[in-house]
Amino acid sequence: MNNSEIFQLSQKYMPGGVNSPVRAFKGLEIDPPVIKRGEGAYIYDENDKKYIDFVGAWGPMLLGHKDEDVISSMKEALDNGLAFGAPTYLELELAKFMCETLENVDMVRMVNSGTEATMSAVKLARGYTGRDKIIKFSGCYHGHFDGFLVSAGSGVLTGGIPGSAGVPKGSISNTLVAEYNNISSVKAIFNAFGEDIAAVIIEPVAGNMGVIKAEDAFMNELRALCDANRSLLIFDEVMSGFRVAYKGAQSLFDVKPDLVTYAKIMGGGMPCGAYGGRRDIMEKLSPSGPIYQAGTMSGNPIVMTAGIATLKKLHSNPMYYENIEKYGAMLEREIKDILSQKGIANVINRCGGMMTLFFTKNENVKTYDDVKTCDIDLFNKYFTHMLSEGIYLPPSQYEAMFLSVKHGDKEIQSFSEALRRL
Ligand SMILES: *Cc1c(COP(=O)(O)O)cnc(C)c1O
């Protein structure tokens, strides 16, 4: 079957034809390619069309597709069986490696996705502080957990309105929404509810409204506000962890989080997540403490093996991050040059190998409101053109594109040539 035959039939058996909404290309006039295989910086669809992949499975494939070390260690692990639901040496190996190579992570708990990591971290923060309310930022995504699905309503002090059908008002009545990079919006919430706030959760480099890096002063003040109110600060590094630097976004700031969440890259392409942080907080988790969180598949040996191989390879090759920075900067310059020749207004926000090209006339993009100034028709035209040229990008203006260690001069050049033909 070709791409469109598969996608047509998929819609009969899976809602929208997909298992995660963004894959369906809603809002665009084309159907998504159906992907068959990947290798290095490239993916191939069921029509045997080849693409340079700037999505990387939405972040995880930092090493590129089919990394030989990850695949071979997984093949070896498969010989021992798939799952035991019991302690394994592999869990210890990954947990120990993460605690030793990351900062502010004394202990970790493995889970199966980013959503599970963030919702569990919030539960832990609530159990630890004995408080119910959390602060999140408009435009930040922390997974599909009910309590995070709050629209970026303008009423900062209100509980917000659910951003999805099926989310009871009660589930979000303890979720307060502040504005990214706007410390007074956070102060206002702390002034009103300080005693009740268990935690503030933030993407320190946001990727889910397009790339926006938090400002240093904002992060410093956020930490101070949390301290003053004895609330916990949770960094959601599901996307930025091991991406913007091995040690993640927190290494870019002078601020220590109390809890950190990971997923995506740490699973090397397998379903995986983890949350970790201060020992005195983590020890409140069951069975050592009273806060219950569990998972039949958590710490699965095959997943742990992929994580260990991926993180060890990244950690022992710091030049990967230097190269990604180099090619990221090159790509950014190329896009800037080409679009300025074409007279197309834009802002590019980039943090290492994650970046977003915003089609806006704004001078910069620092908040969710800035993001909303983008020309979506122009984005859709750009996206559709690039896809036809074999450049596979995230199908939304509000997402980050990613480089892998396998992207080099040739891939950047192909991108530029395609963009020139826009
Ligand atoms: C992707 C993402 C999540 C959700 O992770 P899933 O594995 O899709 O559940 C949470 N937080 C951030 C910052 C993410 O980018």
CSV table of C-alpha atoms and ligand atoms in Angstrom, one decimal:
chain,number,residue,atom,x,y,z
A,1,MET,CA,0.0,0.0,0.0
A,2,ASN,CA,1.2,3.5,-0.7
A,3,ASN,CA,1.1,6.5,1.7
A,4,SER,CA,-2.4,7.6,1.0
A,5,GLU,CA,-3.9,4.1,0.9
A,6,ILE,CA,-2.5,3.4,4.3
A,7,PHE,CA,-3.5,6.7,5.8
A,8,GLN,CA,-7.1,6.4,4.4
A,9,LEU,CA,-7.5,3.0,5.9
A,10,SER,CA,-5.9,4.1,9.2
A,11,GLN,CA,-8.7,6.5,9.7
A,12,LYS,CA,-11.1,3.7,9.7
A,13,TYR,CA,-9.3,1.9,12.6
A,14,MET,CA,-7.7,4.7,14.6
A,15,PRO,CA,-9.3,8.1,15.4
A,16,GLY,CA,-7.9,10.6,12.8
A,17,GLY,CA,-5.7,7.8,11.5
A,18,VAL,CA,-3.0,8.5,14.2
A,19,ASN,CA,-2.0,7.7,17.7
A,20,SER,CA,-1.0,11.3,18.6
A,21,PRO,CA,-2.9,14.2,17.1
A,22,VAL,CA,-0.1,16.4,15.6
A,23,ARG,CA,0.9,13.6,13.2
A,24,ALA,CA,-2.4,14.0,11.2
A,25,PHE,CA,-1.4,17.3,9.6
A,26,LYS,CA,-4.7,18.9,10.7
A,27,GLY,CA,-5.0,22.4,9.4
A,28,LEU,CA,-2.9,21.5,6.3
A,29,GLU,CA,-4.3,20.5,3.0
A,30,ILE,CA,-2.1,17.4,2.6
A,31,ASP,CA,-2.0,14.0,4.2
A,32,PRO,CA,1.0,13.0,6.2
A,33,PRO,CA,3.6,10.7,4.7
A,34,VAL,CA,3.6,7.3,6.2
A,35,ILE,CA,7.1,6.5,7.4
A,36,LYS,CA,8.6,3.1,6.8
A,37,ARG,CA,12.2,3.4,8.0
A,38,GLY,CA,15.0,5.7,9.0
A,39,GLU,CA,18.7,5.9,8.9
A,40,GLY,CA,21.0,8.6,10.2
A,41,ALA,CA,19.5,12.0,9.3
A,42,TYR,CA,17.1,10.4,6.7
A,43,ILE,CA,13.6,8.8,6.8
A,44,TYR,CA,11.8,7.1,4.0
A,45,ASP,CA,8.0,6.8,3.4
A,46,GLU,CA,5.9,4.1,2.0
A,47,ASN,CA,6.2,5.7,-1.5
A,48,ASP,CA,9.9,5.3,-1.1
A,49,LYS,CA,10.4,9.1,-1.0
A,50,LYS,CA,13.4,10.2,1.0
A,51,TYR,CA,13.4,13.1,3.4
A,52,ILE,CA,16.0,14.8,5.6
A,53,ASP,CA,14.4,14.4,9.0
A,54,PHE,CA,14.3,17.6,11.1
A,55,VAL,CA,11.7,16.1,13.5
A,56,GLY,CA,13.7,13.2,14.9
A,57,ALA,CA,10.6,11.5,16.4
A,58,TRP,CA,9.8,14.9,18.1
A,59,GLY,CA,13.3,15.0,19.7
A,60,PRO,CA,14.4,11.6,20.8
A,61,MET,CA,16.6,10.7,17.8
A,62,LEU,CA,19.5,13.0,18.7
A,63,LEU,CA,21.9,10.3,17.6
A,64,GLY,CA,20.1,9.9,14.3
A,65,HIS,CA,18.0,6.9,13.2
A,66,LYS,CA,19.2,3.4,13.7
A,67,ASP,CA,22.3,4.3,15.7
A,68,GLU,CA,24.5,1.2,15.5
A,69,ASP,CA,25.5,1.2,19.2
A,70,VAL,CA,22.0,1.6,20.5
A,71,ILE,CA,20.6,-1.0,18.1
A,72,SER,CA,23.3,-3.6,18.8
A,73,SER,CA,23.0,-3.3,22.6
A,74,MET,CA,19.2,-3.7,22.3
A,75,LYS,CA,19.6,-6.8,20.2
A,76,GLU,CA,21.8,-8.3,22.9
A,77,ALA,CA,19.3,-7.4,25.6
A,78,LEU,CA,16.5,-9.0,23.6
A,79,ASP,CA,18.2,-12.4,24.1
A,80,ASN,CA,17.5,-12.2,27.9
A,81,GLY,CA,13.8,-11.7,27.6
A,82,LEU,CA,11.5,-8.7,27.4
A,83,ALA,CA,10.0,-7.9,30.9
A,84,PHE,CA,10.1,-9.1,34.4
A,85,GLY,CA,8.3,-6.6,36.6
A,86,ALA,CA,11.2,-7.1,39.1
A,87,PRO,CA,14.4,-5.2,40.0
A,88,THR,CA,17.0,-5.5,37.3
A,89,TYR,CA,20.7,-4.4,37.0
A,90,LEU,CA,19.9,-2.3,33.9
A,91,GLU,CA,17.6,0.0,35.9
A,92,LEU,CA,20.4,0.5,38.4
A,93,GLU,CA,22.9,1.2,35.6
A,94,LEU,CA,20.7,3.9,34.0
A,95,ALA,CA,19.6,5.5,37.3
A,96,LYS,CA,23.2,5.6,38.6
A,97,PHE,CA,24.5,7.0,35.3
A,98,MET,CA,21.9,9.7,35.3
A,99,CYS,CA,22.4,10.7,38.9
A,100,GLU,CA,26.2,10.8,38.4
A,101,THR,CA,26.2,12.8,35.2
A,102,LEU,CA,23.4,15.2,35.7
A,103,GLU,CA,23.1,18.0,38.2
A,104,ASN,CA,20.5,18.2,41.0
A,105,VAL,CA,19.4,14.7,40.5
A,106,ASP,CA,20.1,12.5,43.6
A,107,MET,CA,17.5,9.9,42.8
A,108,VAL,CA,15.3,9.0,39.8
A,109,ARG,CA,12.1,7.1,39.3
A,110,MET,CA,11.6,5.6,35.8
A,111,VAL,CA,8.3,5.8,34.0
A,112,ASN,CA,7.1,5.2,30.4
A,113,SER,CA,6.5,8.7,28.9
A,114,GLY,CA,7.0,12.4,29.4
A,115,THR,CA,3.4,12.8,30.5
A,116,GLU,CA,3.8,10.2,33.2
A,117,ALA,CA,7.0,11.9,34.4
A,118,THR,CA,5.4,15.4,34.7
A,119,MET,CA,2.1,14.3,36.3
A,120,SER,CA,4.0,12.1,38.8
A,121,ALA,CA,6.4,15.0,39.6
A,122,VAL,CA,3.5,17.2,40.3
A,123,LYS,CA,1.9,14.6,42.5
A,124,LEU,CA,5.2,14.2,44.4
A,125,ALA,CA,5.4,18.0,44.9
A,126,ARG,CA,1.8,18.0,46.2
A,127,GLY,CA,2.5,15.2,48.6
A,128,TYR,CA,5.7,16.6,49.8
A,129,THR,CA,4.4,20.1,50.4
A,130,GLY,CA,0.9,19.1,51.5
A,131,ARG,CA,-0.5,21.8,49.1
A,132,ASP,CA,-2.7,21.5,46.0
A,133,LYS,CA,-2.1,24.3,43.6
A,134,ILE,CA,0.4,24.4,40.8
A,135,ILE,CA,1.6,27.2,38.5
A,136,LYS,CA,2.2,26.5,34.8
A,137,PHE,CA,3.0,28.9,32.0
A,138,SER,CA,0.8,29.6,29.0
A,139,GLY,CA,2.3,28.0,25.9
A,140,CYS,CA,4.2,25.3,27.9
A,141,TYR,CA,3.2,21.7,27.3
A,142,HIS,CA,3.7,19.1,30.0
A,143,GLY,CA,1.9,16.2,28.4
A,144,HIS,CA,-1.8,15.2,28.2
A,145,PHE,CA,-2.5,15.0,32.0
A,146,ASP,CA,-5.8,16.7,32.8
A,147,GLY,CA,-4.3,19.1,35.2
A,148,PHE,CA,-2.0,20.6,32.5
A,149,LEU,CA,-4.6,21.0,29.8
A,150,VAL,CA,-5.4,24.5,30.6
A,151,SER,CA,-5.8,27.0,27.8
A,152,ALA,CA,-3.7,30.1,27.8
A,153,GLY,CA,-6.6,32.2,29.0
A,154,SER,CA,-5.9,35.8,29.7
A,155,GLY,CA,-7.2,35.8,33.2
A,156,VAL,CA,-4.0,35.0,35.0
A,157,LEU,CA,-5.6,34.8,38.4
A,158,THR,CA,-8.4,32.5,37.4
A,159,GLY,CA,-8.2,28.8,37.3
A,160,GLY,CA,-8.4,28.9,33.6
A,161,ILE,CA,-10.7,27.0,31.3
A,162,PRO,CA,-10.0,23.4,30.1
A,163,GLY,CA,-8.1,23.3,26.8
A,164,SER,CA,-9.7,20.0,26.0
A,165,ALA,CA,-13.1,18.4,26.1
A,166,GLY,CA,-13.3,15.7,28.7
A,167,VAL,CA,-11.3,17.6,31.3
A,168,PRO,CA,-13.6,18.3,34.3
A,169,LYS,CA,-13.3,21.8,35.7
A,170,GLY,CA,-12.4,20.3,39.0
A,171,SER,CA,-9.2,18.8,37.5
A,172,ILE,CA,-7.8,22.1,36.6
A,173,SER,CA,-9.2,24.2,39.4
A,174,ASN,CA,-5.8,23.9,41.1
A,175,THR,CA,-3.8,24.9,38.0
A,176,LEU,CA,-2.9,28.5,37.8
A,177,VAL,CA,-1.5,29.9,34.5
A,178,ALA,CA,1.2,32.6,34.4
A,179,GLU,CA,2.9,34.2,31.4
A,180,TYR,CA,6.3,32.9,30.3
A,181,ASN,CA,9.1,35.4,30.8
A,182,ASN,CA,6.8,37.7,32.8
A,183,ILE,CA,7.7,37.6,36.5
A,184,SER,CA,5.0,39.9,37.6
A,185,SER,CA,2.4,37.5,36.4
A,186,VAL,CA,3.9,34.9,38.7
A,187,LYS,CA,4.2,37.3,41.6
A,188,ALA,CA,0.5,38.1,41.3
A,189,ILE,CA,-0.4,34.5,41.6
A,190,PHE,CA,2.0,34.0,44.6
A,191,ASN,CA,0.5,37.1,46.2
A,192,ALA,CA,-3.0,35.6,46.0
A,193,PHE,CA,-2.3,31.9,46.6
A,194,GLY,CA,1.3,31.7,48.0
A,195,GLU,CA,0.5,29.4,50.9
A,196,ASP,CA,-1.3,26.9,48.6
A,197,ILE,CA,1.2,26.5,45.8
A,198,ALA,CA,2.9,23.2,45.8
A,199,ALA,CA,5.1,23.8,42.7
A,200,VAL,CA,5.9,25.8,39.7
A,201,ILE,CA,6.5,23.7,36.6
A,202,ILE,CA,8.3,25.2,33.6
A,203,GLU,CA,10.0,24.3,30.4
A,204,PRO,CA,13.3,26.3,31.0
A,205,VAL,CA,13.7,26.3,27.2
A,206,ALA,CA,10.2,26.1,25.9
A,207,GLY,CA,9.7,24.0,22.8
A,208,ASN,CA,6.0,23.5,22.7
A,209,MET,CA,5.1,27.0,21.6
A,210,GLY,CA,8.1,27.1,19.3
A,211,VAL,CA,11.4,27.6,20.9
A,212,ILE,CA,11.6,30.3,23.5
A,213,LYS,CA,14.4,30.4,26.1
A,214,ALA,CA,13.5,31.7,29.5
A,215,GLU,CA,15.4,34.9,30.4
A,216,ASP,CA,18.1,34.6,33.2
A,217,ALA,CA,16.5,37.3,35.4
A,218,PHE,CA,13.1,35.7,35.1
A,219,MET,CA,14.5,32.3,36.1
A,220,ASN,CA,16.4,33.8,39.1
A,221,GLU,CA,13.3,35.6,40.3
A,222,LEU,CA,11.2,32.4,39.8
A,223,ARG,CA,13.6,30.5,42.1
A,224,ALA,CA,13.5,33.3,44.7
A,225,LEU,CA,9.7,33.3,44.6
A,226,CYS,CA,9.5,29.6,45.1
A,227,ASP,CA,11.9,29.7,48.0
A,228,ALA,CA,10.1,32.6,49.6
A,229,ASN,CA,6.8,30.7,49.4
A,230,ARG,CA,8.3,27.2,50.1
A,231,SER,CA,7.0,25.9,46.8
A,232,LEU,CA,9.0,23.5,44.7
A,233,LEU,CA,10.4,24.4,41.3
A,234,ILE,CA,10.1,21.7,38.6
A,235,PHE,CA,12.0,21.8,35.4
A,236,ASP,CA,10.3,19.9,32.6
A,237,GLU,CA,13.3,18.8,30.6
A,238,VAL,CA,11.4,16.2,28.6
A,239,MET,CA,12.4,18.0,25.4
A,240,SER,CA,15.4,20.1,26.5
A,241,GLY,CA,17.2,17.4,28.6
A,242,PHE,CA,20.2,15.9,26.8
A,243,ARG,CA,19.2,18.2,23.8
A,244,VAL,CA,20.4,21.8,24.4
A,245,ALA,CA,23.3,20.3,26.4
A,246,TYR,CA,24.0,16.9,27.9
A,247,LYS,CA,23.0,18.4,31.3
A,248,GLY,CA,20.0,20.0,29.7
A,249,ALA,CA,18.6,23.5,30.0
A,250,GLN,CA,19.3,23.7,33.7
A,251,SER,CA,23.0,23.9,32.8
A,252,LEU,CA,22.2,27.1,30.9
A,253,PHE,CA,20.9,28.9,34.0
A,254,ASP,CA,22.2,29.7,37.4
A,255,VAL,CA,19.1,28.1,39.0
A,256,LYS,CA,18.6,24.8,40.7
A,257,PRO,CA,15.3,23.0,40.3
A,258,ASP,CA,14.0,20.8,43.1
A,259,LEU,CA,12.6,18.2,40.6
A,260,VAL,CA,13.4,17.5,37.0
A,261,THR,CA,11.5,15.5,34.4
A,262,TYR,CA,13.1,13.7,31.4
A,263,ALA,CA,11.8,11.5,28.5
A,264,LYS,CA,12.4,11.6,24.7
A,265,ILE,CA,16.2,11.5,24.3
A,266,MET,CA,16.7,9.5,27.5
A,267,GLY,CA,14.8,6.5,25.9
A,268,GLY,CA,16.8,6.7,22.7
A,269,GLY,CA,13.6,6.2,20.7
A,270,MET,CA,11.9,3.8,23.1
A,271,PRO,CA,8.9,4.8,25.3
A,272,CYS,CA,10.5,6.1,28.4
A,273,GLY,CA,10.5,8.8,31.0
A,274,ALA,CA,11.9,9.7,34.4
A,275,TYR,CA,11.6,12.2,37.2
A,276,GLY,CA,14.3,12.9,39.7
A,277,GLY,CA,15.7,15.5,42.1
A,278,ARG,CA,16.4,16.1,45.7
A,279,ARG,CA,16.8,13.0,47.8
A,280,ASP,CA,14.6,14.2,50.7
A,281,ILE,CA,11.8,14.8,48.2
A,282,MET,CA,12.3,11.6,46.1
A,283,GLU,CA,12.3,9.4,49.2
A,284,LYS,CA,8.7,10.4,49.9
A,285,LEU,CA,7.7,8.1,47.0
A,286,SER,CA,6.2,4.8,47.7
A,287,PRO,CA,7.5,2.3,48.9
A,288,SER,CA,10.0,4.4,50.9
A,289,GLY,CA,7.3,7.1,51.5
A,290,PRO,CA,3.6,7.7,51.3
A,291,ILE,CA,3.2,9.0,47.8
A,292,TYR,CA,2.0,6.3,45.4
A,293,GLN,CA,3.1,6.0,41.8
A,294,ALA,CA,3.7,2.7,40.0
A,295,GLY,CA,4.1,1.1,36.5
A,296,THR,CA,4.1,-2.4,35.3
A,297,MET,CA,6.4,-1.5,32.4
A,298,SER,CA,8.5,1.1,34.3
A,299,GLY,CA,12.2,0.4,34.0
A,300,ASN,CA,11.6,-2.2,31.2
A,301,PRO,CA,15.0,-3.8,30.4
A,302,ILE,CA,14.9,-3.2,26.7
A,303,VAL,CA,14.0,0.5,27.2
A,304,MET,CA,16.7,0.8,29.9
A,305,THR,CA,19.2,-0.7,27.5
A,306,ALA,CA,18.3,1.9,24.8
A,307,GLY,CA,18.6,4.7,27.4
A,308,ILE,CA,22.0,3.5,28.7
A,309,ALA,CA,23.5,3.2,25.2
A,310,THR,CA,22.1,6.6,24.2
A,311,LEU,CA,23.1,8.5,27.2
A,312,LYS,CA,26.6,6.9,27.5
A,313,LYS,CA,27.3,7.7,23.9
A,314,LEU,CA,26.2,11.3,24.3
A,315,HIS,CA,28.1,11.8,27.5
A,316,SER,CA,31.3,10.5,26.1
A,317,ASN,CA,31.2,12.5,22.9
A,318,PRO,CA,31.0,16.2,23.9
A,319,MET,CA,31.9,17.1,20.4
A,320,TYR,CA,28.4,16.0,19.3
A,321,TYR,CA,27.0,19.1,21.1
A,322,GLU,CA,29.7,21.3,19.5
A,323,ASN,CA,28.9,20.1,16.1
A,324,ILE,CA,25.1,20.5,16.6
A,325,GLU,CA,25.7,24.0,17.7
A,326,LYS,CA,27.9,24.7,14.7
A,327,TYR,CA,25.3,23.3,12.2
A,328,GLY,CA,22.4,24.9,14.1
A,329,ALA,CA,24.2,28.3,13.7
A,330,MET,CA,24.9,27.6,10.1
A,331,LEU,CA,21.3,26.7,9.4
A,332,GLU,CA,20.0,29.7,11.2
A,333,ARG,CA,22.3,32.0,9.2
A,334,GLU,CA,21.3,30.4,5.9
A,335,ILE,CA,17.6,30.8,6.7
A,336,LYS,CA,18.1,34.4,7.7
A,337,ASP,CA,19.9,35.2,4.5
A,338,ILE,CA,17.5,33.5,2.2
A,339,LEU,CA,14.4,35.0,3.8
A,340,SER,CA,15.8,38.5,3.9
A,341,GLN,CA,16.5,38.3,0.2
A,342,LYS,CA,12.9,37.3,-0.3
A,343,GLY,CA,11.7,40.0,2.0
A,344,ILE,CA,9.9,37.6,4.4
A,345,ALA,CA,9.8,38.8,8.0
A,346,ASN,CA,10.8,36.3,10.5
A,347,VAL,CA,12.3,35.6,13.9
A,348,ILE,CA,14.5,32.5,14.6
A,349,ASN,CA,14.8,31.3,18.2
A,350,ARG,CA,17.4,28.6,18.5
A,351,CYS,CA,19.0,26.8,21.4
A,352,GLY,CA,21.7,24.4,20.2
A,353,GLY,CA,20.0,21.8,18.0
A,354,MET,CA,16.4,22.9,18.6
A,355,MET,CA,15.0,25.9,16.8
A,356,THR,CA,11.9,27.5,15.4
A,357,LEU,CA,11.5,29.8,12.5
A,358,PHE,CA,8.6,32.1,13.4
A,359,PHE,CA,6.9,33.9,10.5
A,360,THR,CA,6.2,37.1,12.4
A,361,LYS,CA,6.8,40.8,11.9
A,362,ASN,CA,7.7,41.1,15.6
A,363,GLU,CA,11.3,41.9,16.5
A,364,ASN,CA,11.5,39.0,18.9
A,365,VAL,CA,9.4,36.2,20.3
A,366,LYS,CA,9.6,35.9,24.1
A,367,THR,CA,6.0,35.0,25.1
A,368,TYR,CA,3.0,33.0,24.0
A,369,ASP,CA,1.4,36.2,22.9
A,370,ASP,CA,4.3,36.9,20.6
A,371,VAL,CA,4.0,33.4,19.1
A,372,LYS,CA,0.4,34.2,18.3
A,373,THR,CA,1.4,37.0,15.9
A,374,CYS,CA,2.7,34.5,13.4
A,375,ASP,CA,1.4,34.2,9.8
A,376,ILE,CA,0.0,30.7,9.8
A,377,ASP,CA,-0.8,30.7,6.1
A,378,LEU,CA,2.8,31.5,5.3
A,379,PHE,CA,4.0,28.8,7.6
A,380,ASN,CA,1.6,26.3,5.9
A,381,LYS,CA,2.9,27.3,2.5
A,382,TYR,CA,6.6,27.0,3.7
A,383,PHE,CA,5.9,23.6,5.3
A,384,THR,CA,4.1,22.1,2.3
A,385,HIS,CA,6.8,23.4,0.0
A,386,MET,CA,9.7,22.0,2.1
A,387,LEU,CA,8.0,18.6,2.5
A,388,SER,CA,7.6,18.3,-1.3
A,389,GLU,CA,11.3,19.1,-1.6
A,390,GLY,CA,12.1,16.2,0.8
A,391,ILE,CA,12.6,18.3,3.9
A,392,TYR,CA,10.6,16.8,6.8
A,393,LEU,CA,9.7,19.5,9.4
A,394,PRO,CA,7.2,19.6,12.3
A,395,PRO,CA,3.8,20.4,10.7
A,396,SER,CA,3.1,23.3,13.0
A,397,GLN,CA,4.4,26.8,13.6
A,398,TYR,CA,4.3,26.1,17.3
A,399,GLU,CA,6.8,23.3,17.3
A,400,ALA,CA,10.6,23.0,17.4
A,401,MET,CA,12.7,21.5,14.6
A,402,PHE,CA,15.6,19.3,15.6
A,403,LEU,CA,19.1,18.5,14.4
A,404,SER,CA,20.7,15.1,15.0
A,405,VAL,CA,24.4,14.4,15.2
A,406,LYS,CA,24.1,13.0,11.7
A,407,HIS,CA,23.1,16.3,10.1
A,408,GLY,CA,26.0,18.0,8.4
A,409,ASP,CA,27.0,20.3,5.5
A,410,LYS,CA,25.2,18.3,2.9
A,411,GLU,CA,21.9,18.3,4.8
A,412,ILE,CA,22.1,22.0,5.6
A,413,GLN,CA,22.9,22.8,2.0
A,414,SER,CA,19.9,20.7,0.8
A,415,PHE,CA,17.7,22.6,3.2
A,416,SER,CA,18.9,26.0,1.9
A,417,GLU,CA,18.4,25.0,-1.7
A,418,ALA,CA,14.9,23.9,-1.0
A,419,LEU,CA,14.2,27.1,0.9
A,420,ARG,CA,15.5,29.3,-2.0
A,421,ARG,CA,12.9,27.7,-4.3
A,422,LEU,CA,10.1,28.8,-1.9
B,1,LIG,C1,6.9,15.8,24.7
B,1,LIG,C2,6.8,16.6,26.0
B,1,LIG,C3,6.0,16.1,27.1
B,1,LIG,C4,5.1,14.8,27.0
B,1,LIG,O1,5.9,13.7,26.8
B,1,LIG,P1,5.2,12.4,26.2
B,1,LIG,O2,6.3,11.4,26.2
B,1,LIG,O3,4.7,12.8,24.8
B,1,LIG,O4,4.1,12.0,27.1
B,1,LIG,C5,6.0,16.7,28.3
B,1,LIG,N1,6.8,17.9,28.4
B,1,LIG,C6,7.5,18.4,27.4
B,1,LIG,C7,8.3,19.6,27.7
B,1,LIG,C8,7.5,17.8,26.2
B,1,LIG,O5,8.2,18.3,25.2
